[in-house]
Backbone as a ProteinNet text record, in pm:
[ID]
protein_1_A
[PRIMARY]
MSADDDSTPGSAGQQIEARVYAAISQALLSGKLRPGMPLRERNLAQAFDCTRGAVRKVLARLGFEGKLVLEPNRGAFVPQPSLEDIRQTYRARRVLETGVIASICGRLGDAQLAALDAHVATEARSHADGTHERSIQLAGEFHLKLIGMADSAELDAFARALVAKTELYKALYDPAEFMHCAPTEHAQLVGQLRDGKTDAAIALATAHLDELETRVLTRAAAAETPDFRAIFAEAFAGGA
[TERTIARY]
2542.5	2591.6	2592.2	2642	2646	2615.6	2519.1	2427.2	2467.9	2635.1	2693	2684.3	2699.3	2625.9	2593	2586.9	2480.4	2404.7	2466.2	2425	2299.9	2193.1	2104.3	1955.6	1970.9	1927.8	1821.1	1795	1674.9	1527.4	1473.9	1301.8	1308.5	1393.9	1414.5	1478.8	1591.3	1602.6	1470.6	1329.9	1309.4	1176.2	1161.6	1073.1	1120.5	1239.7	1311.8	1264.4	1319	1265.8	1164.9	1035.8	892.9	847	921.8	881.1	934	1074.6	1078.9	1013.8	1015.2	938.8	775.1	676.3	583.4	590.2	674.5	732.2	758.7	809.9	892.1	724.4	660.8	586.8	443.6	425.5	259	431	536.5	548.9	537.5	546.7	493.9	351.2	309.3	156.9	117.7	159.7	88	218.3	304.2	271.1	412.2	497.8	569.2	750.4	722.1	800.8	824.7	900.1	892.6	912.2	894.3	921.9	1123.9	1154.7	1329.4	1384.2	1292	1421.9	1521.9	1663.3	1727.8	1702.9	1705.8	1654.5	1783.9	1915.6	2065	2038.8	2118.2	2115.3	2133.1	2239.7	2308.6	2198.8	2180.2	2045.8	1930.4	1906.6	1798.6	1772.4	1935.4	1970.2	1999.9	2058	2092.1	1840.2	1806	1653.1	1599.7	1603.6	1559.7	1601.8	1778	1837.5	1872	1888.8	1910.3	2061.7	2073.7	2127.2	2089.9	2256.3	2241.9	2186.1	2246	2216.8	2050.4	1944.4	1810	1766.6	1800.2	1726.8	1729.5	1895.6	1896.2	1801.7	1760.1	1714.1	1561.1	1537.7	1362	1433.7	1488.9	1496.2	1514.3	1561.6	1587.3	1458	1351.7	1180.4	1083.3	1146.7	1057.4	1075.5	1192.3	1204.9	1202.9	1193.4	1140.5	959.7	886	719.1	761.1	806.4	806.3	772.5	751	727.5	911.3	964.8	1131.2	1235.7	1305.5	1369.7	1546.1	1610.2	1715.7	1813.5	1858.5	2040.5	2159.7	2248.3	2305.9	2425.8	2556.9	2617.6	2583.2	2433.4	2404.5	2271.7	2168.1	2114.4	1953.9	1895.8	1735.9	1691.5	1594.6	1526.6	1353.6	1302.7	1168.8	1121.8	1039.4	1010.4	995.4	1005.8	974.5	935.1	802.5	730.8	729.9	746.6	759.5	582.2	470.7	418	349.8	418.4	445.2	417.2	509.1	513.5	381	343.8	223.4	24.9	58.9	-23.3	-35.2	107.1	95.6	48.4	76.1	61.7	-138.4	-188.4	-297.8	-347.3	-308.3	-356.2	-397.9	-220.1	-270.9	-373.9	-397.9	-503.6	-592.2	-711.2	-834.6	-820.5	-698.3	-755.5	-768.4	-686	-645.4	-813.9	-874.8	-995	-1110.4	-1091.3	-1286.3	-1256.3	-1120.8	-1119.2	-1212.1	-1166.2	-1228.3	-1341.6	-1388.4	-1502.8	-1629.8	-1568.4	-1643.6	-1671.2	-1591.4	-1536.9	-1661.6	-1689.6	-1707.5	-1854.8	-1859.4	-2008	-2156.9	-2216.1	-2327.2	-2308.8	-2126.2	-2087.7	-2093.6	-2101.8	-2004.8	-2170.8	-2074.2	-2151.8	-2198.7	-2336.1	-2352.2	-2206.7	-2126.1	-2029.5	-1874.3	-1921.1	-1842.4	-1836.3	-2000.3	-2084	-2058.8	-2144.1	-2059.9	-1903.7	-1846.1	-1693.3	-1639.4	-1742.9	-1708.4	-1782.7	-1932.3	-2004.9	-1906.6	-1871.6	-1844.9	-1634.3	-1592.6	-1423.7	-1481.1	-1688.2	-1670	-1705.9	-1767.8	-1785.9	-1688.6	-1593.2	-1458.9	-1409	-1414.4	-1344.4	-1435.4	-1518.6	-1628.2	-1576.7	-1563.3	-1543.9	-1407.2	-1323.4	-1149.4	-1192.4	-1272.6	-1279.8	-1295.6	-1425.7	-1485.9	-1418.8	-1328.5	-1172.4	-1089.9	-1129.9	-979.9	-848.6	-857.6	-721.9	-680.1	-615.1	-602.4	-484.3	-373.4	-300.8	-340.4	-455.4	-566.8	-639.9	-715.3	-733.8	-763.8	-542.9	-564.3	-527.2	-492.3	-523.1	-582.2	-695.8	-780.1	-883.8	-888.1	-883.5	-833.9	-688.9	-659.4	-663.2	-695.5	-676.9	-852.7	-907.5	-1101.4	-1038.6	-944.8	-932.9	-861.2	-804.1	-731.1	-836.5	-917.6	-1030.6	-1086.7	-1157.8	-1232.3	-1157.7	-1023.3	-915.5	-895.2	-930.1	-885.6	-1030.6	-1104.6	-1243.8	-1242.5	-1126.7	-1095.8	-1042.3	-979.8	-926.7	-833.3	-683.7	-579.4	-531.6	-363	-287.1	-201.9	-188.1	-121.9	-174	-282.8	-429.5	-319.3	-335.7	-340	-190.5	-107.2	62.4	113.7	50.2	79.6	-49	-186.1	-268.4	-189.1	-105.2	-61.1	27.5	131	214.8	193.4	71	-18.4	-85.3	-110.7	-232.5	-95.1	42.6	93.4	199	220.4	228	91.5	25	-104.7	-138.7	-118.3	-101.2	-10	94.9	189.6	167.4	103.9	138.8	6.7	-102.1	-194.4	-92.1	-16.4	47.7	97.8	214.3	257.1	252.3	118.1	77.1	-66.8	-167	-369.1	-349.5	-428.3	-429.1	-540.7	-585.3	-642.6	-779.2	-826.5	-971.7	-998.9	-954.2	-1035.2	-1055.6	-1014.2	-1038.6	-1179.8	-1282.7	-1410.4	-1475.8	-1435.4	-1495.3	-1515.1	-1420.5	-1391.3	-1440.6	-1497.9	-1619	-1747.4	-1802.8	-1935.7	-1890.4	-1851.3	-1800.5	-1818.1	-1693.4	-1733.5	-1798.4	-1909	-2007.7	-2101.8	-2120.8	-2226.1	-2133.8	-2008.3	-1998.1	-1995.8	-2032	-2062.9	-2202.8	-2342.5	-2474.1	-2403.5	-2391.6	-2386.5	-2327	-2238.7	-2193.1	-2297.2	-2365.1	-2382.5	-2575.6	-2613.2	-2705.3	-2678.3	-2581.6	-2514.3	-2524.4	-2503.5	-2483.1	-2321.7	-2311.4	-2151.9	-2139.5	-2186.5	-2188.4	-2146.8	-2258.1	-2262.1	-2162.7	-2081.4	-2002.3	-1840.2	-1858.6	-1701.7	-1714.7	-1822.4	-1795.4	-1803.9	-1856	-1813.5	-1648.4	-1552.4	-1479.5	-1386.7	-1391.8	-1320.1	-1354.9	-1435.7	-1425.3	-1363.4	-1376.7	-1306.1	-1170.1	-1117.5	-936.1	-930	-996	-980.6	-1005.4	-1082.1	-1046.7	-956.3	-867.7	-786.1	-665	-626.7	-531.8	-534.1	-644.9	-643.3	-556.7	-589.3	-552.5	-437.9	-394.1	-215.3	-164.4	-188.1	-137.3	-127.1	-242.7	-277.7	-152.8	-170.3	-48.8	105.9	82.3	241.2	300.5	216.7	263.7	342.1	192.9	252	405.6	432.5	522.2	698.8	684.5	788.3	821.7	669	707.8	728.2	814.2	900.7	808.8	758.5	683.5	795.4	858.6	959.5	927.3	766.6	726.7	745.8	763.2	737.7	839.4	899.1	1038.7	1153.9	1117.4	1182.9	1092.8	1036.1	944	978.5	1063.2	1091.1	1235.5	1276.9	1347.3	1274.2	1207	1074.5	1051.8	1026.8	1003.3	1017.6	1166.5	1313.3	1319.5	1331.5	1310.5	1167.5	1023.8	958	1041.9
-1476.1	-1471.6	-1321.2	-1247.5	-1098.1	-1065.9	-912.9	-838.8	-886.7	-937.2	-944.9	-1084.4	-1147.6	-1334	-1307.5	-1405	-1414.9	-1594.5	-1689	-1802.5	-1831.9	-1860.7	-1867.6	-1988.4	-2018.6	-2195.2	-2133.2	-2260.2	-2249.1	-2220.8	-2338.8	-2280.9	-2160.3	-2114.3	-2055.6	-1923	-1905	-1812.7	-1758.5	-1849.3	-1812.4	-1750	-1804.9	-1727.3	-1568.3	-1585.7	-1387	-1372.1	-1345.1	-1283.6	-1258.7	-1339.4	-1330	-1212.4	-1223.6	-1147.8	-960.1	-1009.3	-852.8	-834.6	-895.2	-818.7	-774.1	-896.3	-847.1	-662.3	-684.2	-450.7	-383.9	-440.2	-338.2	-302.4	-420.1	-358.5	-330.1	-335.8	-222.3	-150.1	-69.4	60.8	128	30.8	95.3	193	-5.1	106.3	169.4	188.4	247.9	419.6	427.1	560.4	582.8	502.3	563.3	552.8	491.1	518.1	557.4	719.7	857.5	775.2	880	884.9	866.6	865.2	894.5	823.2	721.8	729.5	571.8	582.5	523.8	385.1	256.1	157.5	63.6	89	34.2	-71.8	-198.8	-315.9	-330.2	-235.6	-277.5	-251.7	-83.1	-13.2	-164.6	-190.7	-288.7	-409.9	-479.3	-599.2	-559.9	-495.1	-410.3	-425.1	-340.8	-297.5	-400.1	-549	-619.6	-748.3	-748	-844.1	-916.7	-962.6	-1048.9	-1048.2	-1101	-1075	-1045.8	-939.6	-854.6	-947.6	-1073.3	-1088.6	-1136.7	-1170.1	-1203	-1049.5	-930.3	-814.2	-805.3	-828.6	-797.1	-896.8	-1077.7	-1076.7	-1057.9	-1009.7	-926.5	-831.6	-728.8	-606.3	-654.9	-754.7	-787.7	-781.7	-864.9	-917.2	-817.8	-745.4	-625	-526.9	-540.3	-455.6	-582.9	-663.5	-778.5	-667.1	-690.3	-688.7	-547	-434.6	-317.1	-163.5	-259.6	-183.7	-85.1	-109.3	-53.8	-47.6	-2.4	40.6	50.1	-80	-53.1	-69.7	15.8	100.6	-18.6	-25.2	-44.8	50.9	-22.2	1.9	127.4	175.6	262.4	184.6	103.3	12.2	115.8	16.4	43.4	196.7	173.2	321.1	309.6	377.2	389.4	503.8	477.8	527.3	653.8	702.2	857.4	910	825.8	851.5	1017.6	983.8	1117	1048.4	1239.4	1262.3	1181.3	1143.5	1129.3	924.8	861.5	738.7	741.3	839.5	754.7	749.5	889	936.5	787.4	699.7	588.8	417.5	459.7	319.4	372.9	475.4	458.4	406.9	425.9	443.2	303.6	258.9	90.8	16.3	40.9	-43.6	-6	160.9	190.7	48.3	108.1	22.4	-136.3	-194.5	-329.3	-317.7	-300.2	-301.8	-347.5	-189.5	-197.9	-272.5	-325.5	-421	-596.8	-591.6	-712.6	-690.3	-534.6	-552	-603	-531.8	-528.4	-673.7	-780.4	-918.8	-1016.5	-989.4	-1085.5	-1001.8	-877.5	-849.3	-904.8	-933.4	-1044.5	-1176.2	-1240.2	-1342.6	-1435.1	-1362.8	-1383.8	-1455	-1642.9	-1713.4	-1682.1	-1750.8	-1726.7	-1684.3	-1769.3	-1872.4	-1787.4	-1676.9	-1600.2	-1415.9	-1395.6	-1303.1	-1308.4	-1417.7	-1482.5	-1379	-1481.3	-1360.7	-1259	-1205.3	-1057.4	-992.7	-1005.4	-944	-965.5	-1088.3	-1121.4	-1039.4	-964.8	-983	-842.5	-696.9	-632.3	-661.5	-637.9	-702	-659.5	-721.9	-789	-595	-575.9	-408.6	-327.5	-291.1	-246.7	-252.4	-362.1	-432.8	-355.1	-371.1	-285.6	-137.6	-43.8	97.5	120.7	59.1	69.2	64.5	-57.4	-97.9	25	114.4	238.2	170.4	58.4	-33.4	56.9	147.3	184	119.5	37.3	-20.7	-165.3	-232.9	-266.4	-330.7	-170.6	-111.9	-111.8	-36.2	-58.5	-165.5	-260	-376.1	-433.6	-514.8	-562.5	-390	-306.4	-283.3	-278.2	-315	-380.7	-530.4	-633.7	-749.9	-748.2	-649.1	-633.3	-666.6	-614.1	-539.3	-649.1	-751.7	-864.1	-951.3	-997.5	-1063.8	-1073	-957.2	-899.5	-976	-900.4	-931.4	-1130.3	-1171.2	-1324.9	-1347.7	-1369.3	-1390.8	-1398.4	-1303	-1296.2	-1450.7	-1504.9	-1647.5	-1622.3	-1561	-1560.2	-1591.4	-1616.2	-1527.4	-1476.2	-1438.4	-1344.3	-1142.9	-1173	-1041	-1040.2	-1178.9	-1230.6	-1136.2	-1172.4	-1088.6	-991.3	-944.9	-827.4	-732	-732.4	-676.1	-667.2	-769.8	-817.4	-670.6	-654.8	-527	-367.6	-393.7	-256.2	-188.6	-306.3	-291.3	-237	-323.6	-353.4	-228.1	-94.1	33.8	176	93.9	197.4	206.4	97	141.7	222.8	179.4	197.8	389.6	416.7	535.1	585.2	522.8	595.4	552.2	513.5	519.3	563.1	624.2	775.6	890.6	867.8	1046.9	1124.8	938.1	970.2	1007.3	1035	1044.9	934	955.9	775.7	773.6	1022.8	998.8	953.7	970.8	959.6	847.1	693.1	562.3	519.5	595.7	611.7	525.3	610.7	553.2	386.9	354.8	197	110.6	98.5	-54	24.9	124.2	158.5	143	259.8	236.9	104.3	3	-129.4	-299.7	-177.9	-239.8	-233.5	-100.7	-77.5	-155.6	-180.5	-239.7	-373.4	-422.7	-606.9	-576.6	-493.3	-535.1	-441.4	-420.7	-366.3	-456.3	-545.3	-728.7	-774.2	-819.2	-820.3	-849.4	-724.5	-680.9	-672.6	-748.1	-711.9	-537.3	-472.2	-305.7	-258.7	-304.5	-279.9	-179.6	-54.8	66.2	106	124.3	206	139.8	-34.5	-45.7	11.4	22	26.7	194.7	244.2	431.5	395.7	358.3	335.3	322.8	220.9	163.3	244.6	359.6	473.9	573.2	572.1	740.3	683.9	596.7	542.9	551.7	488.8	512.2	627.5	731.2	829.6	919.4	896.8	1047.9	973.4	832.7	766.9	872.3	852.9	976.4	1100.2	1099.8	1299.4	1323.4	1235.4	1241	1239.7	1148.7	1071.7	1239.9	1167.1	1311.3	1440.9	1507.6	1605.5	1666.8	1569.9	1489.3	1535.7	1464.5	1429.4	1549.2	1645.5	1745.7	1805.1	1870.6	1905.8	1920.1	1724.5	1734.1	1748.6	1744.8	1759.8	1900.3	2029.7	2161.3	2248.9	2225.8	2301.4	2468.1	2480.5	2624.7	2650.1	2779.7	2864.9	3017.4	2970.1	3148.5	3124.8	2947.6	2900.4	2886.1	2833.5	2807.7	2914.6	3050.4	3190.7	3251.6	3223.1	3258.9	3418.1	3315.7	3439.9	3568.1	3530.7	3560.3	3707.3	3642.9	3725.8	3814.9	3812.2	3864.3	4004.6	3915.3	4028.9	4112.8	4123.7	4260	4319.7	4266.4	4384.5	4535.1
1977.4	1868.2	1796.8	1697.8	1674.9	1610.5	1532.1	1439.7	1330.6	1320.4	1164.3	1200.1	1252.9	1214.5	1111.5	1000.6	924.4	935.2	993.7	1051.9	1199.3	1079.6	1156.9	1147.3	1230.8	1212.8	1137.8	1085.7	1010.1	1009.4	1068.4	1146.5	1268.2	1309.9	1398.5	1307.5	1197.2	1121.7	1077.3	1006.6	954.5	1044.5	1162.5	1254.9	1227.2	1247.4	1255.7	1171.7	1049.3	901.5	903.6	1026	957.9	1023.7	1236	1258.9	1209.3	1139.3	1062.7	951.9	932.7	786.9	835.3	890.4	929.8	1018.8	1134.3	1188.5	1078.3	989.1	899.8	799.7	736.7	691.2	719	833.9	990.6	957.7	1052.6	982	893.9	731	655.3	586.8	639.2	663.9	701.8	832.2	929.9	861.7	837.1	804.7	896.4	945.1	1054	991.6	939.5	761.1	699.5	666	557.2	446.1	348.4	241.5	232.8	166.7	85.1	283.4	415.5	500.6	476.2	529.2	524.1	599.7	544.6	635.8	662.4	724.7	773.1	824.7	776.5	795.9	983	987.2	1111.6	1237.2	1208.6	1269.5	1317.5	1213.6	1223.3	1276.7	1245.8	1349.6	1514.6	1486.2	1675.1	1660.9	1669.9	1717.7	1729.1	1623.4	1600.4	1729.5	1749.3	1824	1723.5	1614.7	1522.9	1427	1292.4	1254.9	1115.8	1106.9	1003.8	856.9	813.5	795.3	727.9	850.5	806.9	798	840	792	654.7	601.2	506.6	343.9	369.2	381.9	330.5	460.2	450.9	385.4	362	314.4	166	108.6	-29.2	-55.4	29	-26.6	5.5	55.3	82.2	-76.7	-138.4	-235.8	-348.5	-362.1	-494.6	-474.7	-354.6	-403.6	-431.2	-427.9	-412.1	-287	-162	-74.8	-25.4	-53.8	-86.7	-231.7	-127.2	-288.1	-297.3	-363	-275.4	-402.4	-360.4	-417.9	-413.1	-513.1	-472.8	-423.4	-290.4	-235.3	-182.2	-166	-60.9	-5.2	32.4	95.3	80.2	176.5	120.6	210.2	79.1	137.7	105.1	217.4	195.2	130.9	13.2	-168	-165.1	-162.5	-253.2	-356.8	-425.3	-607.3	-604.3	-806.9	-799.7	-846.4	-916.5	-870.1	-1028.8	-1103.9	-1234.3	-1184.9	-1126.6	-1045.6	-1020.7	-907.9	-839.2	-990.2	-1032.4	-1148.9	-1243.5	-1267.5	-1339.1	-1285.4	-1173.8	-1087.7	-1058.9	-1060.4	-1078.7	-1173	-1256.3	-1435.7	-1404.3	-1386.5	-1451.5	-1400.1	-1223.1	-1222.4	-1207.3	-1284.9	-1313.7	-1476.8	-1546.6	-1621	-1629.1	-1563.7	-1476.2	-1428.6	-1378.5	-1218.7	-1284.1	-1425.3	-1489.5	-1581.2	-1650.7	-1759.6	-1685.7	-1542.9	-1507.5	-1434.9	-1380.9	-1364.7	-1496.6	-1599.3	-1722.9	-1768.5	-1706.7	-1737.7	-1750.8	-1543.6	-1402.7	-1327.8	-1419.5	-1365.5	-1380	-1334.6	-1332.2	-1356.8	-1346.1	-1401.8	-1258.5	-1145	-1046.3	-1024.9	-959	-898.7	-689.5	-577.1	-457.9	-393.1	-412.8	-309.1	-363.1	-458.5	-443.7	-421.9	-421.6	-416.6	-269.6	-192	-23.5	-42.2	-72.3	0.8	-48	-72	-88.3	-8.4	-23.6	114.4	251	261.1	435.9	443.8	343.8	335.3	383.1	319.2	340.5	445.3	545	628	753.9	730.2	805.8	762.8	604.1	712.7	710	757.3	812.5	991.1	1048.2	1189.2	1213.5	1057.4	1100	1082.6	1059.1	1029.6	1190.6	1189.9	1335.3	1457.7	1494.3	1594.6	1562.7	1437.6	1396.6	1376.9	1303.6	1281.7	1131.3	1135.4	1057.6	908	992.4	877.8	809.8	908.9	870.5	746.5	813.8	726.4	600.6	562.5	399	333.3	442.6	448.4	355.2	455.1	357.8	292.4	237.2	118.9	-21.8	40.2	-31.5	-86.7	-45.5	-14.2	-116.3	-63.4	-108.3	-291.2	-323.8	-488.8	-556.3	-480.5	-519.4	-522.9	-429.1	-429.2	-556.9	-599.5	-702.1	-831	-813.9	-969.3	-999.1	-884.9	-924.5	-927.6	-942	-949.9	-1141.4	-1166.5	-1361	-1407.8	-1250.3	-1274.2	-1398.9	-1355.7	-1414.9	-1346.1	-1353.6	-1246.4	-1312.7	-1439	-1492.6	-1440.9	-1464.5	-1410.5	-1229.6	-1176.6	-1013.3	-942.5	-1021.1	-1044.1	-1088.8	-1180.5	-1133.3	-1099.2	-1076.8	-921.7	-879.6	-769.9	-687	-627.3	-773.2	-728.7	-768.8	-844	-828	-671.3	-673.6	-495.6	-410.9	-425.7	-299.1	-277	-436.7	-428.7	-400.8	-434.8	-383.4	-218.2	-157.1	-64.5	19.7	-41.5	35.7	12.8	-126.4	-121.5	-14.3	-14.3	66.7	247.6	288	407.5	408.1	340.6	300.8	308.3	256.7	223.5	224.1	337.9	280.5	459.7	482.3	650	712.2	810.1	913.1	853.4	863.7	862.4	728.7	566.7	484.2	472.3	541.9	523.6	554	589	643.1	456.8	351.3	252.7	159.7	235.6	114.2	212.4	299.5	308.5	219.5	283.2	192.9	77.2	-35.1	-197.2	-236.2	-126	-158.7	-194	-57.7	-34.7	-110.4	-238.1	-288.9	-417.8	-464.9	-567.5	-623.1	-448.1	-441.4	-511.8	-455.7	-484.2	-595.3	-722.7	-861.2	-975	-863.6	-920.6	-921.8	-801.6	-787.7	-888.7	-926.2	-981.5	-1140.5	-1214.4	-1359.4	-1328.8	-1289.5	-1375.2	-1408.5	-1478.9	-1564.2	-1549	-1597.3	-1610.9	-1520.5	-1416.6	-1253.6	-1165.4	-1194.8	-1111.2	-1206.5	-1333.1	-1349.1	-1305.1	-1260	-1294.3	-1135.8	-1073.8	-895.7	-858	-901.6	-922	-990.3	-1072.4	-1120.7	-997.1	-1025	-924.2	-787.5	-733.8	-620.2	-656.4	-732.3	-841.3	-796.3	-886	-873.8	-786.2	-684.9	-567.2	-471.5	-426.4	-367.8	-462.4	-631.2	-607.3	-603.6	-575.1	-623.5	-428.7	-367.4	-231.5	-219.1	-253.4	-275.9	-276	-492	-528.2	-414.7	-384.4	-291.1	-200.1	-112.2	-9.8	-57.3	-145.1	-235.9	-274.6	-318.7	-418.5	-252.1	-202.9	-72.9	-41.5	-21.3	40.6	0.7	-124	-237.4	-233.3	-253.3	-231.2	-87.9	-89	71.6	50.1	194.3	239.1	328.9	181.4	201.7	278.8	314.2	379.7	587	553.7	644	742.4	714.9	709.1	692.4	640.7	706.2	746.7	820.3	903.9	1004.7	1034.7	1159.2	1131.9	964.9	919.2	882.1	799.8	750.6	833.8	958.9	1070.7	1127.6	1085.7	1148.7	1074.6	941.3	842.4	797.6	946.1	845.7	954.1
[MASK]
++++++++++++++++++++++++++++++++++++++++++++++++++++++++++++++++++++++++++++++++++++++++++++++++++++++++++++++++++++++++++++++++++++++++++++++++++++++++++++++++++++++++++++++++++++++++++++++++++++++++++++++++++++++++++++++++++++++++++++++++

């Protein structure tokens, strides 16, 4: 079967697509794919030894999830968000999550709190193992679990889109060494939810998102602005 052949048997085709999807998602979350990088169907099909049709389906799915940008007649690209895009996304997350915290704080049952405790423990183990992309995924899943406890399908769908974007922003711009704070802060948040400390929980969640946004914006701004002195250092030295 050639890389251009779109015909792949049903279950086998689904397995191939799942493998390609997982590989590209992992590459995105590990920061291996840089902002603005093009993802060409032919090159990916050759890399995965699969059809372009399978790759096309995966790219379409990733585009729908907001993890890639799909441009007509140009193809798929790793997102390169503007600073304002980043600000708007984090602003929306703050509004959503603080509202959810206000509605569920002090009202969660023992089973819900135990589920959050177990998730935080998994986060801590992942951090100790040094698995950066897994830590990003788990951090995002914590917030989705929390929002899910508001029991609103509409909120869940909106939250998934927002969290997917901020996960990607972290992977593109935030270095691995700063991931250590998440399990500790999440554990503190669960404790405040358990004790019904709404104001403290909102303040902690807001500060957590503010810190993440600041780190991402700082790195993204540095990536947007070229260091001309460094680029032309040799020319400067030659003219001295």
